[in-house]
Amino acid sequence: MKHRGSEIICRLLERQGVEVVAGIPGGSNLPLYDALRDSAIRHVLARHEQGAGFIAQGMARVTGRPGVCLATSGPGATNLLTAIADAKLDSVPLVAITGQVPLPMIGTDAFQEVDTYGLTLPITKHNFLVRSAAELLEVIPLAFTLAASGRPGPVVVDVPKDVQTASIEVGDWPEPGRAAPPALCDGAVLDAMAERIRRAERPVLYLGGGVAQAGAGGLARELAHRMQAPVVCTLMGLGAVPCDDPLCLGMLGMHGARHTNLLMDEADLLVVAGARFDDRATGRAAEFCRHADILHIDIDASEIDKIKKSCVSLAADAGLALEGLLARVAPAARPAWAARLAALRAADPAPPAGDDPLLPQNLIRLIGEVSTPDTVVSTDVGQHQMWTAQGYPFRRPRRLLTSGGLGTMGFGLPAAIGAALARPDLPVVCVSGDGSILMNVQELATLAELDLNVKVVVMNNAHLGLVRQQQELFYQGRYFASSFSARPDFAAIARGFGLRGVDLGACADPAAALRAALSAPGPCLVNAPVHETENVLPMVPPGAANREMIGGSVHAN
Amino acid sequence: MPTETVPRPAGIVLELLVRNHPGVMAHITGLFARRAFNLEGILCGPVGGDRSRMWLLVNDDAKLEQIVKQLAKLHDVMSVGERAGADVTLFHRLEAALCPGGGRPA
């Protein structure tokens, strides 16, 4: 039977098990949209392609399965770029299918023609320019395999309009593309790691997004208890081990707790799983854990020895590797190390917070109190993101959706929408800022249309807060281009989009109003006018060693 | 990176077997550019079966291991490794073949 290229794409997506795609139609992908009309796949119409990309990311981040987004050629494709680059840096499986001008017009500067292949080449795991309808049968399943295998990432499939309309005979449909099973671990390497662990006196477990990706949080926690080793998480790893575990020290690095960074500075062994020594985690790399040997487990071989030399390393799935270590590592008490941890913790108590609900840290605590362990929290980028990472009680993996590597303002709202689409059974809260929310505010229209259970809390300090903070701390208070004189009424904006809008600044009891807004079903935006000059502390100055923190308790030594 | 105090190392040759399609060269040269790796020379030719063999002349320095690992991750790179004993002078002798007499190209 003959099928058009556009029908082939839809059929292959259906066979992949794709239920929802996000996108925007335009001239060069209209044949695909025409076929989509007859497909069982649900299409979510975003209001900007970057929104579509982040909606797909939200679906992918919360489920672990590739998210799919669609865009037309030219500006449709260029608008997707930020979401694609973001997926690359955070290892999120994403398949972006873009329309392209017809093959004979490529290279003629046709209307809405842009070199999508060339533009996406440095920000994807792999990309395709499809040159015939028959190629789709190979490329679409392969795109899913590549996106999901090993270290996940984005794949772009650029499909010229005439490839979408060409009809070909299709005999047998190809099998859906699946993630390649991870390779088995080398037992001798695991033996060497276990032996080094046995000799360690002051070990620390350092977990990244790869542990969450592998579903290996439970194994990591078991290993930590077996070794009596404190656990630190990267931003991407938060939730891998529940924050209320006595061994969990939360996030490390630039905005990690003082006792967390100081303890790492004393470690004699670092067991790293699914993490890549990002500069926000390590501070000055040469000084990072300067007394520690490093055991490095990462599924991407190119991350091994890239920033820090390891003494034993394993390019492997974090789950398989941790399983192998658990089979080899015997329980050990390490009481001196536990005592040191207790001492550092005691010297670094949480600062007295009072009960002002409009202090940012208290706002995060309030959100945490209303949430369940399964609540999905998305953030934008800035101070509110770091306060969330520091203060929100993450108890499960895949429940913090945040732009870690690229640091994209505008990520939070569409990612929250994607999470709610993929998991309508879970409550979703987007913690945003007054700078970030405006960068994809148009997706409030998408949210209103879908009527999803997404709450948006805008921490409104009328500043680009993290910029203002850096100008205060590192540019002698020479503030510039970091404050907003126009102050939009975000609650009114939400109402303008057809959503509930609540302004805590106008409430006699802001804490009660916030609880009520978060507890009522359906979408809602909450404007929270927070203290404007509050800083995220502690902070490691850019380029400094992690022990050189500003702020936090200062008696820890 | 620490400052190199040793004299400039002699180049070594990486040999790649790649899928021969439009774009594979862009994937490889783009990788070198965006990761700030030096690439001193490229030789490439088809070997049949939609495959091409490629020689890359690179510096034998601290970045070499990372270059090889990054190349190995590219989907279109079927294999990559150091070509021991490669005749590096080939890259320089090529100039004589491309431009006999050493004059300006026409």
XYZ file of C-alpha atoms in Angstrom:
663
model
C 0.000 0.000 0.000
C 1.212 3.475 -0.829
C 1.817 6.026 1.919
C 2.869 9.629 1.823
C 5.972 10.633 3.733
C 3.864 12.594 6.221
C 1.695 9.534 6.907
C 4.815 7.428 7.345
C 6.106 9.829 10.007
C 2.794 9.675 11.892
C 2.587 5.902 11.654
C 6.172 5.508 12.869
C 5.524 7.880 15.784
C 2.440 5.864 16.695
C 4.466 2.669 16.545
C 7.005 4.292 18.878
C 4.205 4.684 21.408
C 4.238 8.474 21.157
C 0.951 9.777 22.554
C 1.526 13.536 22.661
C 3.572 15.852 20.465
C 3.966 19.605 20.884
C 4.526 22.003 18.028
C 3.428 24.773 15.726
C 2.441 24.306 12.072
C 3.699 26.395 9.187
C 4.175 26.259 5.438
C 6.865 23.575 5.338
C 5.313 21.110 7.753
C 1.671 21.442 6.704
C 1.659 18.008 5.030
C 2.775 16.498 8.338
C 0.025 18.367 10.188
C -2.497 17.198 7.605
C -1.514 13.600 8.341
C -1.472 14.292 12.086
C -5.128 15.300 11.881
C -5.974 11.672 11.066
C -3.608 10.201 13.647
C -4.347 8.987 17.185
C -1.483 11.157 18.411
C -2.560 14.159 20.448
C -1.090 17.425 19.237
C -0.489 20.261 21.681
C -0.359 23.645 20.024
C 2.311 25.750 21.695
C 2.497 29.516 21.211
C 6.206 29.652 20.377
C 8.400 26.817 19.112
C 10.717 27.186 22.090
C 7.665 26.493 24.235
C 6.946 23.381 22.159
C 10.535 22.222 22.652
C 10.336 22.657 26.415
C 6.897 21.022 26.600
C 8.472 17.997 24.895
C 11.378 18.218 27.334
C 8.976 18.302 30.281
C 7.375 15.088 29.028
C 10.795 13.499 28.545
C 12.283 14.611 31.855
C 9.402 13.300 33.927
C 9.068 9.949 32.093
C 12.590 9.261 30.802
C 11.170 8.539 27.341
C 11.940 10.692 24.293
C 9.728 13.755 23.943
C 8.670 14.881 20.473
C 8.294 18.418 19.136
C 7.433 19.767 15.703
C 8.272 23.015 13.954
C 8.197 24.424 10.488
C 11.254 25.545 8.540
C 13.139 28.812 9.009
C 11.983 30.691 12.122
C 10.168 27.609 13.384
C 13.437 25.728 13.427
C 15.532 28.603 14.798
C 12.999 29.110 17.599
C 13.532 25.484 18.609
C 17.299 25.823 18.895
C 17.424 26.902 22.549
C 15.274 23.980 23.665
C 17.427 21.574 21.655
C 20.695 22.933 23.058
C 19.163 22.750 26.529
C 18.321 19.061 26.001
C 21.884 18.405 24.837
C 23.483 19.888 27.937
C 21.108 18.120 30.330
C 21.095 14.798 28.420
C 17.351 14.812 27.771
C 16.012 12.472 25.071
C 14.238 14.630 22.496
C 13.205 14.085 18.876
C 12.558 17.320 16.979
C 10.955 16.983 13.556
C 11.229 20.107 11.442
C 9.757 20.968 8.089
C 12.134 22.119 5.386
C 11.646 23.775 1.992
C 11.322 21.260 -0.877
C 14.570 19.550 -1.912
C 14.877 21.406 -5.263
C 14.648 24.738 -3.426
C 17.301 23.966 -0.800
C 20.193 26.369 -1.214
C 18.181 28.994 -3.087
C 17.426 31.239 -0.099
C 13.792 30.253 -0.426
C 11.097 31.730 1.819
C 11.570 30.436 5.372
C 14.648 28.480 4.362
C 17.394 28.086 6.918
C 20.150 25.474 7.205
C 18.530 23.551 10.036
C 21.003 20.697 9.622
C 23.974 23.043 9.974
C 22.409 25.011 12.830
C 21.542 21.943 14.884
C 24.731 20.003 14.185
C 26.678 21.282 17.229
C 23.726 21.035 19.653
C 22.389 17.548 18.914
C 23.542 13.999 19.507
C 22.869 13.495 15.830
C 20.801 15.077 13.102
C 19.316 14.083 9.764
C 18.290 15.852 6.588
C 15.915 13.325 5.018
C 16.262 13.092 1.239
C 13.500 10.624 0.357
C 10.307 9.221 1.834
C 11.910 5.769 1.929
C 14.671 7.118 4.203
C 12.038 7.987 6.822
C 11.534 4.281 7.495
C 15.109 4.073 8.687
C 15.626 7.557 10.101
C 12.599 7.934 12.399
C 13.186 4.729 14.433
C 16.931 5.450 14.443
C 16.272 8.950 15.800
C 14.481 7.422 18.799
C 17.221 4.843 19.319
C 19.913 7.513 19.281
C 17.949 9.901 21.534
C 17.376 7.225 24.179
C 20.576 5.142 24.046
C 23.598 5.532 26.288
C 23.737 9.141 27.393
C 20.395 10.476 26.096
C 20.140 13.626 24.034
C 18.331 15.491 21.286
C 18.037 14.330 17.670
C 16.758 16.541 14.854
C 15.036 15.151 11.767
C 14.691 17.791 9.050
C 12.097 16.758 6.461
C 11.689 18.720 3.203
C 8.100 19.375 2.194
C 8.307 17.273 -0.972
C 9.576 14.320 1.080
C 6.445 14.695 3.227
C 4.186 14.610 0.163
C 5.987 11.889 -1.820
C 4.156 8.549 -1.904
C 5.968 5.244 -1.640
C 5.026 1.626 -1.277
C 5.561 0.401 2.282
C 5.768 -3.331 2.851
C 6.839 -4.224 6.366
C 6.991 -1.449 8.915
C 10.280 -1.196 10.785
C 10.498 -2.048 14.472
C 10.246 0.970 16.801
C 13.605 2.426 17.804
C 14.510 1.519 21.375
C 17.411 2.366 23.650
C 20.288 -0.028 23.179
C 20.775 -2.139 26.334
C 23.747 -0.896 28.352
C 26.929 -2.933 28.180
C 27.846 -5.194 31.076
C 30.420 -3.869 33.540
C 33.977 -5.118 33.686
C 34.168 -7.185 36.889
C 37.883 -6.539 37.335
C 37.295 -2.773 37.333
C 34.489 -3.164 39.869
C 36.836 -5.271 42.006
C 39.431 -2.488 41.894
C 36.795 0.106 42.831
C 35.524 -2.030 45.717
C 39.062 -2.476 46.992
C 39.690 1.274 46.928
C 36.379 1.838 48.738
C 37.390 -0.697 51.392
C 40.548 1.299 52.143
C 38.765 4.664 52.242
C 38.476 6.477 55.547
C 36.561 9.546 54.394
C 34.481 8.606 51.336
C 31.797 10.753 49.690
C 29.279 9.679 47.048
C 28.756 12.304 44.336
C 25.630 11.620 42.264
C 24.496 13.293 39.063
C 21.643 13.121 36.600
C 22.937 9.813 35.263
C 21.809 8.101 38.469
C 18.273 9.419 38.075
C 18.371 8.531 34.380
C 19.365 4.958 35.218
C 16.703 4.681 37.925
C 19.540 3.873 40.297
C 18.774 6.174 43.225
C 17.833 3.252 45.463
C 21.080 1.445 44.668
C 23.097 4.581 45.353
C 21.368 5.029 48.693
C 22.048 1.410 49.630
C 25.711 1.780 48.721
C 25.957 4.992 50.747
C 24.603 3.236 53.822
C 26.800 0.191 53.225
C 29.846 2.491 53.089
C 28.523 5.005 55.637
C 29.424 7.643 53.075
C 27.688 11.027 52.877
C 25.902 11.688 49.575
C 26.032 14.913 47.585
C 23.965 15.566 44.478
C 24.403 17.805 41.497
C 21.482 19.997 40.486
C 20.493 17.279 38.001
C 20.859 14.572 40.624
C 18.624 16.098 43.316
C 16.010 13.577 44.409
C 18.137 10.557 43.477
C 18.497 10.037 47.222
C 15.717 11.465 49.425
C 16.735 14.727 51.056
C 15.643 13.458 54.481
C 18.089 10.558 54.411
C 20.576 11.186 57.248
C 23.488 10.728 54.832
C 22.131 13.153 52.221
C 23.937 16.499 52.111
C 21.941 17.993 49.246
C 23.517 19.931 46.432
C 27.248 20.531 46.198
C 29.089 23.404 44.593
C 28.420 27.056 43.942
C 25.289 27.228 46.098
C 25.777 24.083 48.147
C 25.626 24.223 51.933
C 28.812 25.261 53.681
C 29.181 21.945 55.528
C 28.646 20.042 52.254
C 31.507 21.775 50.447
C 33.784 21.704 53.489
C 33.223 18.002 54.023
C 34.087 17.275 50.395
C 37.285 19.238 50.831
C 38.309 16.708 53.507
C 37.270 13.545 51.652
C 39.897 10.952 50.784
C 37.705 9.174 48.236
C 35.076 10.441 45.839
C 32.763 7.874 44.275
C 31.194 9.643 41.306
C 28.216 8.200 39.456
C 26.462 9.750 36.473
C 28.072 13.158 36.935
C 30.516 15.164 34.845
C 32.373 17.575 37.146
C 30.470 20.613 35.865
C 32.141 23.870 36.883
C 29.127 24.957 38.963
C 29.580 21.767 40.977
C 33.364 21.728 41.285
C 34.367 25.358 41.557
C 38.043 25.634 40.604
C 38.559 22.103 39.330
C 42.188 21.753 40.446
C 41.160 22.473 44.044
C 38.048 20.283 44.014
C 38.284 17.461 46.573
C 42.029 17.967 46.535
C 42.726 15.127 49.004
C 40.498 12.570 47.309
C 41.080 9.746 44.898
C 38.311 9.576 42.337
C 36.300 6.575 41.208
C 34.315 7.741 38.196
C 31.317 5.956 36.704
C 29.659 7.551 33.679
C 27.909 6.086 30.676
C 29.692 8.597 28.413
C 33.332 7.527 28.083
C 34.333 11.034 27.013
C 33.417 12.364 30.471
C 36.009 10.111 32.119
C 39.192 12.092 32.835
C 37.810 15.137 30.959
C 37.974 17.533 33.922
C 39.401 15.444 36.767
C 41.682 12.445 36.487
C 40.192 9.334 38.081
C 42.171 6.541 39.698
C 39.652 3.896 38.620
C 36.949 4.532 36.039
C 34.138 2.710 34.362
C 32.210 3.863 31.294
C 28.946 2.196 32.232
C 25.305 2.593 33.141
C 25.166 3.900 36.708
C 22.606 1.281 37.721
C 24.641 -1.693 36.533
C 27.824 -0.278 38.035
C 26.245 0.441 41.423
C 24.716 -3.036 41.442
C 28.167 -4.464 40.781
C 29.655 -2.421 43.613
C 26.928 -3.499 46.038
C 27.852 -7.108 45.310
C 31.458 -6.362 46.256
C 31.447 -3.744 49.020
C 31.130 -4.955 52.597
C 29.486 -2.838 55.319
C 31.871 -0.504 57.141
C 31.170 1.840 60.050
C 33.650 4.742 59.630
C 32.709 6.372 62.985
C 35.381 9.088 62.813
C 34.054 10.297 59.468
C 30.478 10.246 60.762
C 31.592 12.313 63.744
C 33.286 14.832 61.465
C 30.109 15.133 59.401
C 28.075 15.672 62.556
C 30.490 18.357 63.738
C 30.449 20.240 60.441
C 26.671 20.042 60.345
C 26.328 21.281 63.904
C 28.567 24.239 63.102
C 26.422 25.147 60.098
C 22.824 25.316 61.298
C 20.163 26.618 58.954
C 19.885 30.367 59.510
C 16.860 31.429 61.552
C 14.179 32.025 58.967
C 11.396 33.594 60.995
C 7.911 33.282 59.628
C 7.843 35.984 56.963
C 6.229 34.131 54.040
C 7.666 36.593 51.541
C 11.236 35.731 52.446
C 12.183 33.582 49.419
C 13.534 30.693 51.511
C 10.286 30.572 53.497
C 8.220 30.638 50.328
C 10.044 27.523 49.091
C 9.522 25.874 52.472
C 5.795 26.646 52.290
C 5.569 25.150 48.802
C 7.391 22.085 50.104
C 4.928 21.725 52.972
C 1.954 21.697 50.617
C 3.592 19.235 48.217
C 3.685 15.448 48.159
C 6.831 13.365 47.513
C 5.570 12.918 43.948
C 4.907 16.587 43.215
C 6.786 17.711 40.112
C 8.664 20.968 40.558
C 9.909 22.829 37.527
C 11.969 25.957 37.837
C 13.212 28.732 35.669
C 16.734 30.030 36.065
C 18.063 32.403 38.659
C 17.836 32.965 42.389
C 14.473 31.201 42.711
C 16.043 28.138 41.061
C 18.867 27.990 43.583
C 16.546 28.606 46.545
C 14.431 25.732 45.264
C 17.476 23.477 44.878
C 18.625 24.384 48.398
C 15.355 24.344 50.236
C 12.745 22.207 48.532
C 12.449 18.673 49.959
C 13.221 16.516 46.917
C 12.408 12.933 47.739
C 12.217 11.188 44.358
C 14.112 11.318 41.078
C 12.533 12.934 37.980
C 10.588 15.348 40.140
C 12.840 18.375 39.707
C 12.738 19.699 36.163
C 15.319 22.416 35.782
C 17.629 23.773 33.142
C 20.966 22.838 34.653
C 23.586 22.927 31.928
C 22.342 25.628 29.599
C 20.596 27.655 32.317
C 17.696 28.723 30.138
C 15.324 31.338 31.527
C 11.868 30.539 30.177
C 12.252 26.796 30.717
C 9.935 26.415 33.694
C 6.397 27.064 32.442
C 6.467 24.963 29.254
C 8.385 22.171 31.030
C 5.676 22.138 33.703
C 3.009 21.896 31.005
C 4.864 18.949 29.462
C 5.145 17.205 32.827
C 1.425 17.651 33.457
C 0.617 16.263 29.991
C 2.762 13.176 30.554
C 1.678 12.656 34.172
C -1.790 14.169 34.659
C -1.967 12.232 37.917
C 0.775 14.335 39.534
C 0.583 17.868 40.907
C 2.982 20.222 39.125
C 4.425 23.446 40.498
C 6.531 25.817 38.417
C 8.695 28.067 40.545
C 9.645 31.030 38.410
C 10.939 34.555 38.686
C 9.669 37.836 37.329
C 12.527 37.868 34.819
C 12.176 34.268 33.680
C 8.396 34.037 33.405
C 8.312 36.744 30.745
C 10.647 34.726 28.528
C 7.936 32.183 27.673
C 4.869 33.874 29.153
C 2.884 33.141 25.995
C 2.584 29.518 27.115
C 0.062 30.670 29.721
C -2.335 30.573 26.758
C -1.390 26.936 26.141
C -1.892 26.200 29.823
C -5.307 27.863 29.863
C -6.359 25.891 26.801
C -5.229 22.575 28.287
C -6.570 23.356 31.781
C -3.793 21.307 33.394
C -3.078 21.074 37.093
C -0.076 23.410 36.938
C 0.623 26.057 39.542
C 3.025 28.849 38.687
C 4.627 30.739 41.556
C 6.424 33.886 40.411
C 9.007 35.022 42.940
C 8.839 38.648 42.056
C 11.747 40.805 43.209
C 11.559 43.247 40.302
C 15.110 42.296 39.381
C 17.224 39.884 37.433
C 18.082 38.723 40.917
C 21.155 36.597 40.316
C 22.633 39.304 38.095
C 21.918 41.917 40.747
C 23.522 39.641 43.350
C 26.679 39.199 41.289
C 26.914 42.939 40.654
C 26.647 43.472 44.410
C 29.229 40.831 45.311
C 31.718 40.947 42.445
C 31.224 44.309 40.694
C 31.376 46.613 43.730
C 27.649 47.263 43.686
C 27.806 48.858 40.262
C 24.259 47.827 39.373
C 23.343 48.003 35.725
C 20.546 46.535 33.625
C 19.463 44.281 36.459
C 16.380 46.019 37.824
C 12.964 46.464 36.253
C 11.198 49.779 36.656
C 8.040 48.609 34.919
C 6.296 46.200 37.247
C 3.764 44.056 35.418
C 0.748 42.848 37.358
C 1.373 39.112 36.902
C -1.882 38.046 38.553
C -3.790 40.287 36.149
C -1.753 38.916 33.231
C -2.750 35.396 34.261
C -6.389 36.443 34.408
C -5.980 38.004 30.985
C -4.963 34.575 29.691
C -8.051 33.048 31.340
C -6.249 31.612 34.363
C -6.739 32.178 38.037
C -4.327 34.797 39.311
C -3.466 35.433 42.945
C -1.318 38.285 44.242
C 0.151 37.474 47.644
C 1.047 41.142 48.010
C -2.651 41.940 48.251
C -3.438 39.165 50.742
C -3.719 39.737 54.476
C -2.376 36.230 55.099
C -0.011 35.398 52.228
C 0.915 31.971 53.596
C -2.717 30.907 53.799
C -3.415 32.353 50.357
C -0.460 30.448 48.888
C -1.628 27.193 50.495
C -5.137 27.733 49.178
C -3.907 28.525 45.659
C -1.656 25.457 45.553
C -4.352 23.171 46.936
C -7.193 24.144 44.601
C -7.383 21.979 41.456
C -6.568 23.402 38.022
C -4.083 25.974 36.787
C -3.207 29.090 38.720
C -0.526 31.772 38.810
C 0.629 33.181 42.130
C 2.533 36.443 42.228
C 4.792 36.491 45.280
C 6.449 39.885 45.835
C 9.576 38.787 47.703
C 12.299 40.834 49.344
C 14.135 42.498 46.504
C 17.724 42.380 47.693
C 17.872 38.942 49.281
C 20.916 36.949 48.138
C 21.354 33.228 47.510
C 23.975 32.099 50.003
C 26.377 30.567 50.439
C 28.030 31.349 47.149
C 31.345 30.244 45.744
C 32.690 33.121 43.633
C 33.080 32.083 39.991
C 36.541 30.582 39.523
C 37.166 30.101 43.260
C 37.592 26.838 45.123
C 34.447 25.481 46.744
C 35.850 25.979 50.255
C 36.070 29.731 49.578
C 32.372 30.410 50.126
C 30.719 33.725 50.789
C 28.009 33.623 53.416
C 26.390 30.787 55.245
C 27.556 29.991 58.752
C 31.144 31.041 59.226
C 32.067 28.993 62.291
C 32.361 25.709 60.483
C 36.124 25.352 60.698
C 45.251 23.810 30.877
C 48.862 24.029 32.041
C 51.153 25.982 29.768
C 53.046 23.684 27.416
C 56.769 24.046 27.939
C 57.798 21.254 25.581
C 58.458 22.094 21.949
C 55.556 21.661 19.578
C 54.948 17.920 19.320
C 55.113 16.084 16.046
C 51.708 15.445 14.550
C 50.076 12.064 14.653
C 47.469 10.604 12.359
C 43.992 9.528 13.432
C 42.382 7.108 11.023
C 38.597 7.082 10.763
C 36.139 4.976 8.878
C 33.005 7.072 8.330
C 29.620 6.870 6.665
C 29.948 8.657 3.377
C 27.067 11.118 3.154
C 26.664 14.862 2.897
C 27.279 16.307 6.317
C 29.754 13.840 7.759
C 32.664 16.212 7.136
C 30.735 19.009 8.830
C 30.140 16.792 11.867
C 33.856 16.087 12.188
C 35.268 19.542 11.476
C 32.525 21.125 13.597
C 33.565 18.948 16.530
C 37.182 20.117 16.232
C 36.145 23.765 16.006
C 33.673 23.839 18.906
C 35.907 21.891 21.268
C 38.957 23.995 20.393
C 40.963 21.045 19.101
C 43.644 21.704 16.496
C 43.255 20.038 13.118
C 46.325 20.372 10.923
C 45.276 18.335 7.926
C 42.508 16.196 6.448
C 42.753 13.432 3.841
C 39.597 11.649 2.805
C 38.588 9.195 0.127
C 35.779 6.747 -0.599
C 36.477 3.083 0.123
C 33.247 1.679 -1.312
C 30.095 0.463 0.381
C 29.084 4.015 1.339
C 32.166 4.313 3.510
C 35.055 6.728 3.435
C 38.436 6.507 5.081
C 39.726 9.673 6.651
C 43.127 10.665 7.978
C 43.255 13.565 10.394
C 46.597 15.131 11.249
C 46.441 16.281 14.874
C 48.838 17.339 17.600
C 49.998 14.667 20.021
C 49.093 16.612 23.139
C 46.994 16.394 26.282
C 43.779 16.837 24.311
C 44.328 13.793 22.102
C 42.491 11.325 24.354
C 39.464 13.619 24.528
C 39.509 14.137 20.744
C 39.412 10.394 20.115
C 36.616 9.873 22.651
C 34.529 12.667 21.150
C 35.063 11.385 17.600
C 34.026 7.897 18.701
C 30.695 9.303 19.899
C 29.717 10.600 16.452
C 27.096 8.346 14.903
C 28.689 8.544 11.448
C 32.120 7.521 12.704
C 32.330 3.730 12.444
C 35.816 3.475 13.892
C 38.561 5.804 15.042
C 42.063 5.227 16.290
C 45.640 6.330 16.040
C 47.260 5.093 12.837
C 50.640 3.942 14.094
C 53.506 4.440 11.692
C 51.527 6.691 9.377
C 53.643 8.692 6.988
C 52.951 12.198 8.257
C 55.023 13.686 5.457
C 52.218 12.693 3.095
C 50.332 15.802 4.202
C 53.285 17.999 3.276
C 54.143 16.180 0.051
C 50.556 16.708 -1.044
C 51.287 20.367 -1.563
C 53.818 19.463 -4.234
C 51.225 17.338 -6.021
C 48.471 19.929 -5.740
C 50.688 22.804 -6.672
C 53.687 21.670 -8.727
C 56.384 24.294 -8.892
C 55.128 25.906 -5.690
C 53.516 28.809 -7.502
C 50.201 30.338 -6.784
C 47.190 28.248 -7.726
C 45.673 29.340 -11.000
